[in-house]
mmCIF file of C-alpha atoms in Angstrom:
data_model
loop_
_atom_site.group_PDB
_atom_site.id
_atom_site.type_symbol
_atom_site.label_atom_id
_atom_site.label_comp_id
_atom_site.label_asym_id
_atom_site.label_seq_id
_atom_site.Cartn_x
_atom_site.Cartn_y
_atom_site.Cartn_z
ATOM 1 C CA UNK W 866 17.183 88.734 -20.164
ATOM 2 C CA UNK W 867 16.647 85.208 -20.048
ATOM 3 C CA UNK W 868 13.545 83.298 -17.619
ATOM 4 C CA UNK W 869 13.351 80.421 -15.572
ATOM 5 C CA UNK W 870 9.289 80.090 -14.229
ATOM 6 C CA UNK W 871 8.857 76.905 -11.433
ATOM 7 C CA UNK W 872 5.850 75.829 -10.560
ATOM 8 C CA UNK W 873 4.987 73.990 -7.016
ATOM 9 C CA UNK W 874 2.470 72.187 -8.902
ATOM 10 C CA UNK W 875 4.237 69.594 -11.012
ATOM 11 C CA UNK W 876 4.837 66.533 -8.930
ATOM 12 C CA UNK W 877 9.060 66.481 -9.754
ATOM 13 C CA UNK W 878 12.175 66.485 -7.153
ATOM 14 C CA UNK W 879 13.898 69.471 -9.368
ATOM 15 C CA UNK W 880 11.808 72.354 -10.829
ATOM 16 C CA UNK W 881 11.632 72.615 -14.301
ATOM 17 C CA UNK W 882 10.279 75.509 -16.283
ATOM 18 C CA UNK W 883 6.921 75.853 -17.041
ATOM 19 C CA UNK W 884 6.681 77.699 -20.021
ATOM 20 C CA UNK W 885 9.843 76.920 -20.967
ATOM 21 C CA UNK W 886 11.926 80.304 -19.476
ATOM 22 C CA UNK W 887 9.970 82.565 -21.987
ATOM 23 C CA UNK W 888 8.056 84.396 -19.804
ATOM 24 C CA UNK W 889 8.876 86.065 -16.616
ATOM 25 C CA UNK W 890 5.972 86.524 -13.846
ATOM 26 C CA UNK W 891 5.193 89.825 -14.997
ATOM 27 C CA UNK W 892 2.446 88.367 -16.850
ATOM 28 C CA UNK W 893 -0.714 90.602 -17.850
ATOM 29 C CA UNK W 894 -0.900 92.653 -14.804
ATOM 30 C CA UNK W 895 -0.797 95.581 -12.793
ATOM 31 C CA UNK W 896 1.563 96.981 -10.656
ATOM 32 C CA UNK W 897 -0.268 98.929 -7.670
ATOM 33 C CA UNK W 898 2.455 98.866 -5.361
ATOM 34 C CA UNK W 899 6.215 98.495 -5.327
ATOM 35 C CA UNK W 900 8.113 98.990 -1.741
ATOM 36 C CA UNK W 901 12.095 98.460 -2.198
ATOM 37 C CA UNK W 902 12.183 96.649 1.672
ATOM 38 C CA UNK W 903 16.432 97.427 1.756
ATOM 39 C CA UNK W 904 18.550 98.403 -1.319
ATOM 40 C CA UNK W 905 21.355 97.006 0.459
ATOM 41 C CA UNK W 906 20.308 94.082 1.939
ATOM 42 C CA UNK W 907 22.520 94.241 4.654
ATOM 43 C CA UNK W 908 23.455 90.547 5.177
ATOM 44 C CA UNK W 909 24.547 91.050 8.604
ATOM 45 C CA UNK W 910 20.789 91.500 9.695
ATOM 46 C CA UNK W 911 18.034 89.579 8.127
ATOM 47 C CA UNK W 912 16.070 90.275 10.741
ATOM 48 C CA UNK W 913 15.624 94.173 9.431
ATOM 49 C CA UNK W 914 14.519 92.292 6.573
ATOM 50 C CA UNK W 915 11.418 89.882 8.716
ATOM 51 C CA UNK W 916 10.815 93.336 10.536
ATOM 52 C CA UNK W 917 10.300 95.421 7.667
ATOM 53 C CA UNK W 918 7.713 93.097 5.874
ATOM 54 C CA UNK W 919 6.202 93.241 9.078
ATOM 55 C CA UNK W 920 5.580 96.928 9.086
ATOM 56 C CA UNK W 921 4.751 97.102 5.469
ATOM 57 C CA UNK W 922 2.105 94.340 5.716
ATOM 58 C CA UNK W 923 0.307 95.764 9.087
ATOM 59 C CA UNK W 924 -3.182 94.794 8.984
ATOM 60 C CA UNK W 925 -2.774 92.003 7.224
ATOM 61 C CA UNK W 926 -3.589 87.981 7.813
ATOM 62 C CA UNK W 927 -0.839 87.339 10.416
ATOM 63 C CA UNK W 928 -0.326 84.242 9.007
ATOM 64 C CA UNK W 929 0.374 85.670 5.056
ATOM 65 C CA UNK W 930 2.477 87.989 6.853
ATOM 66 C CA UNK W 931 4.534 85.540 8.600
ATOM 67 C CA UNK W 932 4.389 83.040 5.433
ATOM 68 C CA UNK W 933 6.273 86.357 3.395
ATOM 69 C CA UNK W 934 8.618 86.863 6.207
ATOM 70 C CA UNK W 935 9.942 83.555 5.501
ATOM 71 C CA UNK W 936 9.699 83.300 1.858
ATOM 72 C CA UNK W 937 11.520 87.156 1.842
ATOM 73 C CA UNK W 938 14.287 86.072 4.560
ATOM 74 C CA UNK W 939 15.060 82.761 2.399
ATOM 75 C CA UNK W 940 15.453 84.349 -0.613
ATOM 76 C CA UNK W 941 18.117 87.143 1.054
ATOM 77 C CA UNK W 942 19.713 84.748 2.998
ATOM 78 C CA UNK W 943 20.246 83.164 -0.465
ATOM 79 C CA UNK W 944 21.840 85.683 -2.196
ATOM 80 C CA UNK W 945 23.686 86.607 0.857
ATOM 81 C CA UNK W 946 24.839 83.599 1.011
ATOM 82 C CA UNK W 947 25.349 82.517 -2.633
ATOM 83 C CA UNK W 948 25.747 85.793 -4.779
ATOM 84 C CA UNK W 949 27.417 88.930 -5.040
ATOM 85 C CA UNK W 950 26.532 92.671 -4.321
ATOM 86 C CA UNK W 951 24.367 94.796 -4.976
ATOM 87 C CA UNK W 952 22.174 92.887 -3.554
ATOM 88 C CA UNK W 953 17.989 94.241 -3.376
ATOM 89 C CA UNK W 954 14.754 92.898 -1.947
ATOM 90 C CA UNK W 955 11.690 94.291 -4.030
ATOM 91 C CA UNK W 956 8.085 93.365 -2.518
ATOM 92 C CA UNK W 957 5.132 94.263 -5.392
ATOM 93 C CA UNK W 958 1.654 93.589 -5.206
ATOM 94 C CA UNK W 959 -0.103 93.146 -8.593
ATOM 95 C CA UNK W 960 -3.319 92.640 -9.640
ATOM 96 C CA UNK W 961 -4.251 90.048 -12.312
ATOM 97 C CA UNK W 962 -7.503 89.398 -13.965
ATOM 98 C CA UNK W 963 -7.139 85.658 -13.718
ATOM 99 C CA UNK W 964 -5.760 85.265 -10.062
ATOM 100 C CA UNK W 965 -6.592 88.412 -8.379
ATOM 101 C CA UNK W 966 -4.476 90.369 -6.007
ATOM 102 C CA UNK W 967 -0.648 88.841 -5.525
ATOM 103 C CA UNK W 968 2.501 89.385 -3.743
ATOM 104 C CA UNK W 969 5.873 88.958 -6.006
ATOM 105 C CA UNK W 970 9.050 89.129 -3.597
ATOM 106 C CA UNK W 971 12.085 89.618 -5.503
ATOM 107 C CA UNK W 972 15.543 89.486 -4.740
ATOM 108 C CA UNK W 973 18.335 90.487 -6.735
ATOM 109 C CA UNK W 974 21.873 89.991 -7.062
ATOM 110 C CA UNK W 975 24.709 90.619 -9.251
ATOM 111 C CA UNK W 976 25.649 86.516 -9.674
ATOM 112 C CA UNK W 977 23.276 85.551 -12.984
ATOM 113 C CA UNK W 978 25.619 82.507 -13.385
ATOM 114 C CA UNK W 979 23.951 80.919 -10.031
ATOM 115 C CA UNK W 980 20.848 79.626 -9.891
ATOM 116 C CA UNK W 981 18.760 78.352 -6.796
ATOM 117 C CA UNK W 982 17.895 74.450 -6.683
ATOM 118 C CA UNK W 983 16.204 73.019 -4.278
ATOM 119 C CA UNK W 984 17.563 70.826 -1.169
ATOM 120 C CA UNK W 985 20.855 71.427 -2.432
ATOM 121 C CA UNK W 986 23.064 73.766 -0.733
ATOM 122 C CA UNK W 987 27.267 74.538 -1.079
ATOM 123 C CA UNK W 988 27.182 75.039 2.581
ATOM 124 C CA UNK W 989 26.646 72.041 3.657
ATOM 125 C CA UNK W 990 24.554 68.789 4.243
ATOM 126 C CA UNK W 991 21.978 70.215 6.501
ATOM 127 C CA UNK W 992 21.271 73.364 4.093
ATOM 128 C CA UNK W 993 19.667 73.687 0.891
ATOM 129 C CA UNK W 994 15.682 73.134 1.844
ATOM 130 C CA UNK W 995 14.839 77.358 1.727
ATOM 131 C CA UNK W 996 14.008 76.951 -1.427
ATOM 132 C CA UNK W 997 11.640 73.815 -0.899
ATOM 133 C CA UNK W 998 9.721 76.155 2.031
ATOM 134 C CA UNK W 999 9.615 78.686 -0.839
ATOM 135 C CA UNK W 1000 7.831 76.141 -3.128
ATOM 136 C CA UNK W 1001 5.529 74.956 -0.256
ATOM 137 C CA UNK W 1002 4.193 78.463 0.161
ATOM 138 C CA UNK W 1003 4.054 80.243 -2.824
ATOM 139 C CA UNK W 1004 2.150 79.743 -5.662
ATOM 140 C CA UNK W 1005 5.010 79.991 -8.425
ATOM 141 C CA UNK W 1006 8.671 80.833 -8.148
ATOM 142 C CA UNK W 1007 11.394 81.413 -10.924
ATOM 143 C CA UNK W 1008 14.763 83.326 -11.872
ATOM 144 C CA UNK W 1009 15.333 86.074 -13.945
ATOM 145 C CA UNK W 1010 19.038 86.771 -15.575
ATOM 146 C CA UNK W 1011 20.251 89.384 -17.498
ATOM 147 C CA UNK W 1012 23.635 89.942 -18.733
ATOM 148 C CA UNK W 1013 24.892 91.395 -14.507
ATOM 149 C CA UNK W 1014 21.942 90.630 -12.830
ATOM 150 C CA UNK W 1015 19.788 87.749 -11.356
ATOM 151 C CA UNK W 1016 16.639 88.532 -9.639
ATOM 152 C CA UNK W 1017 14.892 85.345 -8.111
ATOM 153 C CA UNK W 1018 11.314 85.969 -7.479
ATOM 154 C CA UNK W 1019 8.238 83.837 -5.580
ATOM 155 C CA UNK W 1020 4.223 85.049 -6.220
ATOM 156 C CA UNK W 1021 1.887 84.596 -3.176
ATOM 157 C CA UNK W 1022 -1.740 85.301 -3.225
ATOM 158 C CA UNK W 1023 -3.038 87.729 -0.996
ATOM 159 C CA UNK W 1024 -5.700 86.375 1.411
#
């Protein structure tokens, strides 16, 4: 499986990869909770998607929740959009000794050929900023590929 890690923080147009696509956002942490939000990701209704992170962040900042609404919703409307089935949408929170308590959103698809670049879009010339919105509110963002899969992800500190 090959990585691509972005970083909001480096002052360039396209992302480039931080650590040169060797490691994936999995770094030294725990898992302490995975919820898979649809394994379907029915395209036809994102807004199952907005209402599920919803239910599963209840209690939460109402502004985190509705920054991983969007950041969830952009990154299925992507691979609906852009990729072939199956398509998933994973939300994880980890825990890291460094950075605390995150939320890694992850959507995958079966198109590892296609990769995400910001204000671009195939769809036409008022498309392709998701993935800018992404960068603005998340602290990292990046693509993993394996030989049938791609699985874009975005990590968001929890509050």
């Amino acid at each position: 499986m090959t990585y691509s890690h972005f970083s909001i923080r480096k002052p360039t147009a396209v992302p480039t990869p931080r650590d040169g696509g060797r490691r994936p956002h999995l770094e030294p942490g725990r898992t302490t909770g995975r919820v898979e939000v649809d394994a379907s990701l029915r395209c036809e209704n994102l807004g199952a998607v907005r209402a599920r992170v919803t239910e599963l962040l209840a209690g939460h900042d109402r502004d985190f929740v509705d920054d991983v609404q969007l950041v969830a919703n952009e990154l299925a409307a992507n691979a609906c959009d852009h990729a072939e089935p199956p398509r998933t949408l994973v939300l994880r929170r980890e825990v890291h000794d460094e950075r605390g308590a995150e939320l890694v959103v992850e959507v995958s698809d079966a198109s590892p050929e296609r990769s995400p670049l910001p204000g671009t879009s195939t769809l036409g010339e008022f498309r392709g900023n998701g993935i800018r919105m992404v960068q603005a509110l998340c602290a990292d963002w990046g693509v993993r590929r394996g030989p049938d899969v791609k699985v874009v992800w975005a990590r968001m500190p929890f509050p």
